[in-house]
Short mmCIF file of C-alpha atoms in Angstrom, two decimals:
data_model
loop_
_atom_site.label_atom_id
_atom_site.label_comp_id
_atom_site.label_asym_id
_atom_site.label_seq_id
_atom_site.Cartn_x
_atom_site.Cartn_y
_atom_site.Cartn_z
CA MET B 1 119.70 -15.12 -21.09
CA LYS B 2 120.16 -18.14 -18.85
CA GLU B 3 122.33 -21.04 -19.95
CA ALA B 4 120.50 -24.28 -20.77
CA LYS B 5 121.93 -26.05 -17.74
CA GLU B 6 120.29 -23.49 -15.45
CA TYR B 7 116.90 -24.52 -16.77
CA ALA B 8 117.88 -28.14 -16.17
CA ILE B 9 118.85 -27.37 -12.57
CA GLN B 10 115.54 -25.63 -11.94
CA CYS B 11 113.66 -28.56 -13.49
CA PHE B 12 115.49 -31.02 -11.22
CA LYS B 13 114.67 -28.91 -8.17
CA ASP B 14 111.01 -28.55 -9.09
CA GLU B 15 110.54 -32.25 -9.73
CA ALA B 16 112.47 -33.23 -6.60
CA GLU B 17 110.26 -30.91 -4.57
CA ALA B 18 107.17 -32.49 -6.10
CA VAL B 19 108.33 -36.00 -5.15
CA LEU B 20 109.25 -34.97 -1.60
CA GLY B 21 105.82 -33.39 -1.28
CA LEU B 22 104.30 -36.86 -1.54
CA VAL B 23 105.68 -37.72 1.91
CA SER B 24 103.21 -35.47 3.71
CA GLN B 25 100.33 -36.74 1.53
CA LEU B 26 100.96 -40.39 2.26
CA ASP B 27 98.27 -41.99 4.45
CA ASP B 28 96.68 -45.33 5.27
CA SER B 29 95.48 -45.63 1.69
CA PHE B 30 99.00 -46.59 0.67
CA ASP B 31 99.00 -49.50 3.14
CA LYS B 32 95.60 -50.58 1.86
CA ALA B 33 96.81 -50.40 -1.76
CA VAL B 34 99.83 -52.58 -0.96
CA GLU B 35 97.63 -55.12 0.84
CA LEU B 36 95.25 -55.27 -2.14
CA MET B 37 98.14 -55.83 -4.55
CA TYR B 38 99.88 -58.33 -2.29
CA GLY B 39 96.69 -60.33 -1.83
CA CYS B 40 95.76 -60.21 -5.51
CA LYS B 41 95.27 -63.75 -6.86
CA GLY B 42 95.12 -62.58 -10.45
CA LYS B 43 96.94 -59.70 -12.13
CA ILE B 44 97.42 -56.02 -11.48
CA ILE B 45 95.78 -54.22 -14.39
CA VAL B 46 97.36 -50.77 -14.76
CA THR B 47 95.48 -48.24 -16.85
CA GLY B 48 95.69 -44.58 -17.80
CA VAL B 49 95.39 -42.20 -20.73
CA GLY B 50 98.04 -40.02 -22.39
CA LYS B 51 101.15 -39.27 -20.31
CA SER B 52 99.58 -41.05 -17.33
CA GLY B 53 99.26 -44.07 -19.59
CA HIS B 54 102.96 -43.99 -20.42
CA ILE B 55 103.76 -43.83 -16.71
CA GLY B 56 101.31 -46.66 -16.09
CA ALA B 57 103.08 -48.88 -18.63
CA LYS B 58 106.37 -48.32 -16.83
CA ILE B 59 104.81 -49.06 -13.43
CA ALA B 60 103.31 -52.30 -14.79
CA ALA B 61 106.72 -53.33 -16.13
CA THR B 62 108.40 -52.60 -12.79
CA LEU B 63 105.78 -54.56 -10.86
CA SER B 64 106.03 -57.55 -13.19
CA SER B 65 109.82 -57.63 -12.98
CA THR B 66 109.71 -57.65 -9.18
CA GLY B 67 107.28 -60.50 -8.63
CA THR B 68 103.84 -58.89 -9.02
CA PRO B 69 102.19 -60.06 -12.29
CA SER B 70 100.98 -56.90 -14.02
CA PHE B 71 100.30 -55.44 -17.40
CA PHE B 72 99.12 -52.17 -18.87
CA ILE B 73 95.85 -51.74 -20.72
CA ASN B 74 94.58 -48.64 -22.51
CA PRO B 75 91.04 -47.90 -21.31
CA LEU B 76 90.05 -47.09 -24.90
CA ASP B 77 90.88 -50.68 -25.92
CA VAL B 78 88.52 -52.04 -23.28
CA PHE B 79 85.58 -50.92 -25.40
CA HIS B 80 86.87 -53.06 -28.27
CA GLY B 81 87.29 -56.45 -26.64
CA ASP B 82 90.16 -56.13 -24.17
CA LEU B 83 87.79 -56.35 -21.21
CA GLY B 84 88.00 -60.12 -21.70
CA VAL B 85 91.46 -60.25 -20.13
CA MET B 86 90.11 -59.10 -16.77
CA THR B 87 88.75 -61.37 -14.05
CA SER B 88 87.31 -60.87 -10.58
CA ASP B 89 90.68 -62.02 -9.15
CA ASP B 90 92.43 -58.93 -10.57
CA VAL B 91 93.12 -55.51 -9.10
CA VAL B 92 93.02 -52.32 -11.18
CA LEU B 93 95.48 -49.47 -10.70
CA ALA B 94 93.95 -46.46 -12.48
CA ILE B 95 96.11 -43.37 -13.01
CA SER B 96 94.93 -39.86 -13.92
CA HIS B 97 96.43 -36.48 -13.15
CA SER B 98 93.05 -34.80 -12.72
CA GLY B 99 91.08 -37.85 -11.67
CA GLN B 100 88.41 -36.64 -14.09
CA THR B 101 89.69 -38.11 -17.39
CA ASP B 102 86.58 -39.02 -19.36
CA GLU B 103 88.00 -42.06 -21.17
CA LEU B 104 89.17 -43.51 -17.84
CA LEU B 105 85.95 -42.77 -15.99
CA ARG B 106 83.87 -44.57 -18.66
CA PHE B 107 85.98 -47.65 -17.93
CA ILE B 108 85.31 -47.55 -14.16
CA PRO B 109 81.63 -48.77 -14.16
CA MET B 110 82.65 -51.96 -15.97
CA VAL B 111 85.32 -52.64 -13.36
CA LEU B 112 82.89 -52.01 -10.52
CA GLN B 113 80.32 -54.30 -12.13
CA MET B 114 82.90 -57.11 -12.12
CA GLN B 115 83.58 -56.30 -8.41
CA ILE B 116 87.27 -55.71 -9.10
CA PRO B 117 89.03 -53.50 -6.51
CA ILE B 118 90.26 -50.18 -7.86
CA ILE B 119 93.36 -48.37 -6.63
CA GLY B 120 93.04 -44.82 -7.89
CA MET B 121 96.05 -42.55 -8.31
CA SER B 122 95.46 -38.86 -9.03
CA GLY B 123 96.30 -35.36 -7.91
CA ASN B 124 92.72 -34.67 -6.82
CA PRO B 125 91.38 -36.48 -3.72
CA GLN B 126 87.92 -35.05 -4.49
CA SER B 127 87.80 -36.40 -8.04
CA LEU B 128 85.36 -38.96 -9.39
CA LEU B 129 88.23 -41.44 -9.70
CA ALA B 130 88.98 -41.02 -5.99
CA LYS B 131 85.28 -41.33 -5.15
CA TYR B 132 84.82 -44.66 -6.90
CA SER B 133 88.17 -46.17 -5.91
CA THR B 134 88.57 -48.77 -3.19
CA CYS B 135 91.51 -46.64 -2.04
CA HIS B 136 93.06 -43.51 -3.48
CA LEU B 137 96.72 -42.46 -3.68
CA ASN B 138 97.15 -38.70 -3.66
CA VAL B 139 99.90 -37.51 -6.04
CA TYR B 140 99.03 -33.81 -5.97
CA VAL B 141 101.77 -31.38 -7.02
CA GLU B 142 101.67 -27.60 -6.63
CA LYS B 143 103.07 -26.85 -10.06
CA GLU B 144 104.65 -28.46 -13.06
CA ALA B 145 108.32 -28.02 -13.86
CA CYS B 146 107.13 -26.71 -17.21
CA PRO B 147 107.55 -22.88 -17.16
CA MET B 148 104.03 -22.55 -18.58
CA ASN B 149 102.71 -24.97 -15.94
CA LEU B 150 101.14 -26.99 -18.74
CA ALA B 151 103.28 -29.95 -19.85
CA PRO B 152 103.01 -32.92 -17.44
CA THR B 153 106.45 -32.98 -15.79
CA SER B 154 106.36 -32.78 -12.00
CA SER B 155 102.99 -34.54 -11.98
CA THR B 156 104.21 -37.51 -14.02
CA MET B 157 107.36 -37.67 -11.89
CA ALA B 158 105.14 -37.91 -8.81
CA GLN B 159 103.09 -40.70 -10.41
CA LEU B 160 106.25 -42.59 -11.30
CA ALA B 161 107.65 -42.20 -7.79
CA MET B 162 104.41 -43.48 -6.25
CA GLY B 163 104.48 -46.48 -8.57
CA ASP B 164 108.06 -47.21 -7.55
CA ALA B 165 107.05 -46.89 -3.89
CA LEU B 166 104.35 -49.52 -4.40
CA ALA B 167 106.84 -51.84 -6.10
CA ILE B 168 109.44 -51.40 -3.35
CA ALA B 169 106.87 -52.03 -0.61
CA LEU B 170 105.81 -55.23 -2.38
CA ILE B 171 109.43 -56.33 -2.80
CA GLU B 172 109.89 -56.03 0.97
CA LYS B 173 106.56 -57.71 1.74
CA ARG B 174 107.33 -60.64 -0.55
CA ASP B 175 110.94 -60.89 0.68
CA PHE B 176 111.90 -60.73 -2.98
CA GLN B 177 115.58 -61.76 -3.36
CA PRO B 178 118.25 -61.31 -6.07
CA ARG B 179 117.76 -64.92 -7.16
CA ASP B 180 114.07 -64.15 -7.73
CA PHE B 181 114.96 -61.01 -9.64
CA ALA B 182 117.27 -63.05 -11.87
CA GLN B 183 114.40 -65.31 -12.92
CA PHE B 184 112.60 -62.30 -14.38
CA HIS B 185 115.77 -60.86 -15.98
CA PRO B 186 117.56 -63.81 -17.63
CA GLY B 187 118.94 -61.70 -20.46
CA GLY B 188 121.38 -58.83 -20.62
CA GLU B 189 124.07 -57.72 -18.22
CA LEU B 190 121.85 -57.77 -15.13
CA GLY B 191 120.64 -61.31 -15.67
CA LYS B 192 124.14 -62.49 -16.45
CA ARG B 193 125.53 -61.06 -13.21
CA LEU B 194 122.74 -62.56 -11.12
CA LEU B 195 122.96 -66.03 -12.68
CA THR B 196 126.69 -66.42 -13.32
CA THR B 197 128.62 -68.56 -10.84
CA ALA B 198 132.27 -68.86 -9.80
CA GLN B 199 132.83 -71.90 -11.99
CA ASP B 200 131.63 -69.94 -15.04
CA VAL B 201 134.35 -67.28 -14.79
CA MET B 202 137.18 -68.73 -12.68
CA PHE B 203 140.76 -69.10 -13.88
CA LYS B 204 141.67 -72.77 -13.63
CA ASP B 205 144.68 -73.38 -15.88
CA ASP B 206 148.35 -72.93 -14.92
CA LEU B 207 147.49 -71.54 -11.49
CA PRO B 208 150.46 -70.12 -9.52
CA VAL B 209 150.71 -72.86 -6.86
CA LEU B 210 153.80 -72.87 -4.66
CA PRO B 211 155.07 -74.55 -1.47
CA PRO B 212 155.12 -72.49 1.74
CA GLU B 213 158.86 -73.09 2.19
CA MET B 214 159.74 -71.52 -1.19
CA HIS B 215 161.97 -68.45 -0.94
CA LEU B 216 160.33 -65.22 -1.94
CA GLY B 217 162.83 -64.61 -4.72
CA GLU B 218 161.52 -67.70 -6.49
CA ALA B 219 157.93 -66.95 -5.54
CA ILE B 220 158.09 -63.59 -7.33
CA ILE B 221 158.77 -65.38 -10.61
CA LEU B 222 155.81 -67.74 -10.22
CA VAL B 223 153.45 -64.96 -9.14
CA SER B 224 154.52 -62.91 -12.16
CA LYS B 225 154.05 -65.83 -14.57
CA GLY B 226 150.59 -66.53 -13.14
CA LYS B 227 149.40 -63.04 -14.15
CA LEU B 228 146.82 -63.03 -11.36
CA GLY B 229 148.81 -60.99 -8.88
CA LEU B 230 148.88 -63.82 -6.37
CA GLY B 231 150.31 -67.21 -5.42
CA ILE B 232 148.53 -70.07 -3.67
CA ALA B 233 150.47 -72.02 -1.06
CA GLU B 234 149.62 -75.71 -0.89
CA VAL B 235 150.70 -78.74 1.11
CA ASP B 236 149.57 -82.20 -0.03
CA ASP B 237 147.12 -80.58 -2.46
CA LYS B 238 145.48 -78.63 0.38
CA ILE B 239 145.44 -74.83 0.48
CA VAL B 240 147.41 -73.46 3.42
CA GLY B 241 147.81 -69.83 2.44
CA LEU B 242 147.84 -67.05 -0.14
CA ILE B 243 150.31 -64.32 -1.07
CA THR B 244 149.63 -61.31 -3.26
CA ASP B 245 151.91 -58.94 -5.12
CA GLY B 246 151.00 -56.39 -2.46
CA ASP B 247 152.28 -58.76 0.24
CA ILE B 248 155.54 -59.12 -1.70
CA ARG B 249 156.03 -55.35 -2.07
CA ARG B 250 155.41 -54.78 1.63
CA ALA B 251 157.84 -57.57 2.51
CA MET B 252 160.54 -56.01 0.31
CA GLU B 253 160.11 -52.66 2.05
CA LYS B 254 160.17 -54.30 5.48
CA TRP B 255 163.08 -56.70 5.13
CA GLN B 256 165.08 -55.16 2.24
CA ALA B 257 168.34 -57.16 1.99
CA GLU B 258 166.85 -59.94 4.12
CA PHE B 259 163.90 -60.30 1.74
CA PHE B 260 165.45 -63.12 -0.34
CA ASN B 261 166.03 -65.24 2.79
CA ARG B 262 162.35 -65.13 3.68
CA THR B 263 159.81 -67.74 2.57
CA VAL B 264 156.23 -67.77 1.42
CA SER B 265 155.08 -68.90 4.87
CA ASP B 266 156.51 -65.71 6.38
CA ILE B 267 154.06 -63.47 4.54
CA MET B 268 151.14 -65.63 3.45
CA THR B 269 147.57 -65.11 4.59
CA ARG B 270 146.66 -68.38 6.26
CA THR B 271 142.91 -67.95 5.94
CA PRO B 272 142.29 -66.74 2.38
CA LYS B 273 138.71 -66.09 1.30
CA THR B 274 137.24 -69.11 -0.45
CA VAL B 275 133.99 -69.88 -2.24
CA ARG B 276 132.34 -72.91 -3.77
CA PRO B 277 131.94 -73.37 -7.56
CA GLU B 278 128.21 -72.64 -7.39
CA THR B 279 128.65 -69.31 -5.58
CA LYS B 280 127.01 -66.48 -7.53
CA ILE B 281 129.11 -63.59 -8.83
CA THR B 282 126.98 -61.13 -6.87
CA GLU B 283 127.90 -62.92 -3.61
CA ILE B 284 131.59 -62.95 -4.58
CA GLN B 285 131.45 -59.20 -5.16
CA ARG B 286 129.89 -58.76 -1.74
CA ILE B 287 132.73 -60.77 -0.15
CA MET B 288 135.38 -58.77 -2.01
CA ASN B 289 133.86 -55.47 -0.95
CA LYS B 290 133.40 -56.53 2.66
CA TYR B 291 136.93 -57.88 3.18
CA LYS B 292 138.72 -55.51 0.77
CA VAL B 293 140.23 -58.33 -1.30
CA HIS B 294 140.69 -58.55 -5.05
CA SER B 295 140.52 -62.33 -5.45
CA VAL B 296 138.88 -65.39 -3.93
CA LEU B 297 139.85 -69.05 -4.26
CA VAL B 298 137.35 -71.57 -5.56
CA ILE B 299 137.51 -74.85 -3.66
CA ASP B 300 135.68 -78.15 -3.41
CA GLU B 301 134.38 -79.83 -0.25
CA GLU B 302 137.85 -81.18 0.60
CA ASN B 303 139.59 -77.81 0.31
CA HIS B 304 141.14 -78.68 -3.04
CA LEU B 305 141.86 -75.72 -5.31
CA LEU B 306 139.63 -75.54 -8.37
CA GLY B 307 140.27 -72.01 -9.58
CA VAL B 308 140.59 -68.31 -8.87
CA VAL B 309 138.04 -65.54 -9.35
CA ASP B 310 139.42 -62.01 -9.34
CA HIS B 311 137.86 -58.57 -9.43
CA TYR B 312 138.00 -58.38 -13.23
CA SER B 313 136.26 -61.75 -13.64
CA CYS B 314 133.19 -60.25 -11.99
CA MET B 315 133.01 -57.31 -14.40
CA ILE B 316 130.59 -58.95 -16.86
#
């Protein structure tokens, strides 16, 4: 009998194959769907029944969090008053595996009567949903990952992937930026990272400041006491350089007995990476990754030292 992980591997392969199969099915309808959603002056109303409904709720959440106002509605609730939330400025995204789901199809005439564009998403381009849609997205899959070919698995994965593709296309079209994303995610770790600035996390007390003419033997003591793995060289309250514990180790290996006769100016980096207090943590991380540094100095307009942000400060 196979081990459980072998079934998992086969499931991953089947679902991956289903998603990749969407590439050859993609046509101009996708472009039309994106244009309809981008030009929508109201909301994107996502609807579906059963597992397609669950996928629809996730797609609506993804769209809303990336700048496209959307929400999910169960077509069954439309018959009990929820039709009132819809206006002629909206666009409907209707999802059905077969494209023939009765509860969904009974909802379509009301949408058409209100002259609301319909983006259909199903695995059957010949379905009634496809027929009555303004444009139709084909998410056909050959088989489900389910060994009985019954439980919606590959098909729902394909629906989810198509929904993500719509969201990504709209992100690009809107030029949606991290700062925009932060506005929709103010809570939790993600929102914190996108909204936190250098001044929120910087070390600013007892900074290891030293003169460039200081001998390295003395500098080691100050760098160690600072507990930041660095020392900032200043002249007349202006930053002129930076040394790190790595610089000190390399200097010891290079000069050995001569090490203690050397000064900070002999090993300091004269153009350390600096940021302003309002610089976002995400930008600081980008700078650190690009230049392979573990710390940046926070300065004001006159190059005065305000604080230090290190790699660990950004891990929030």
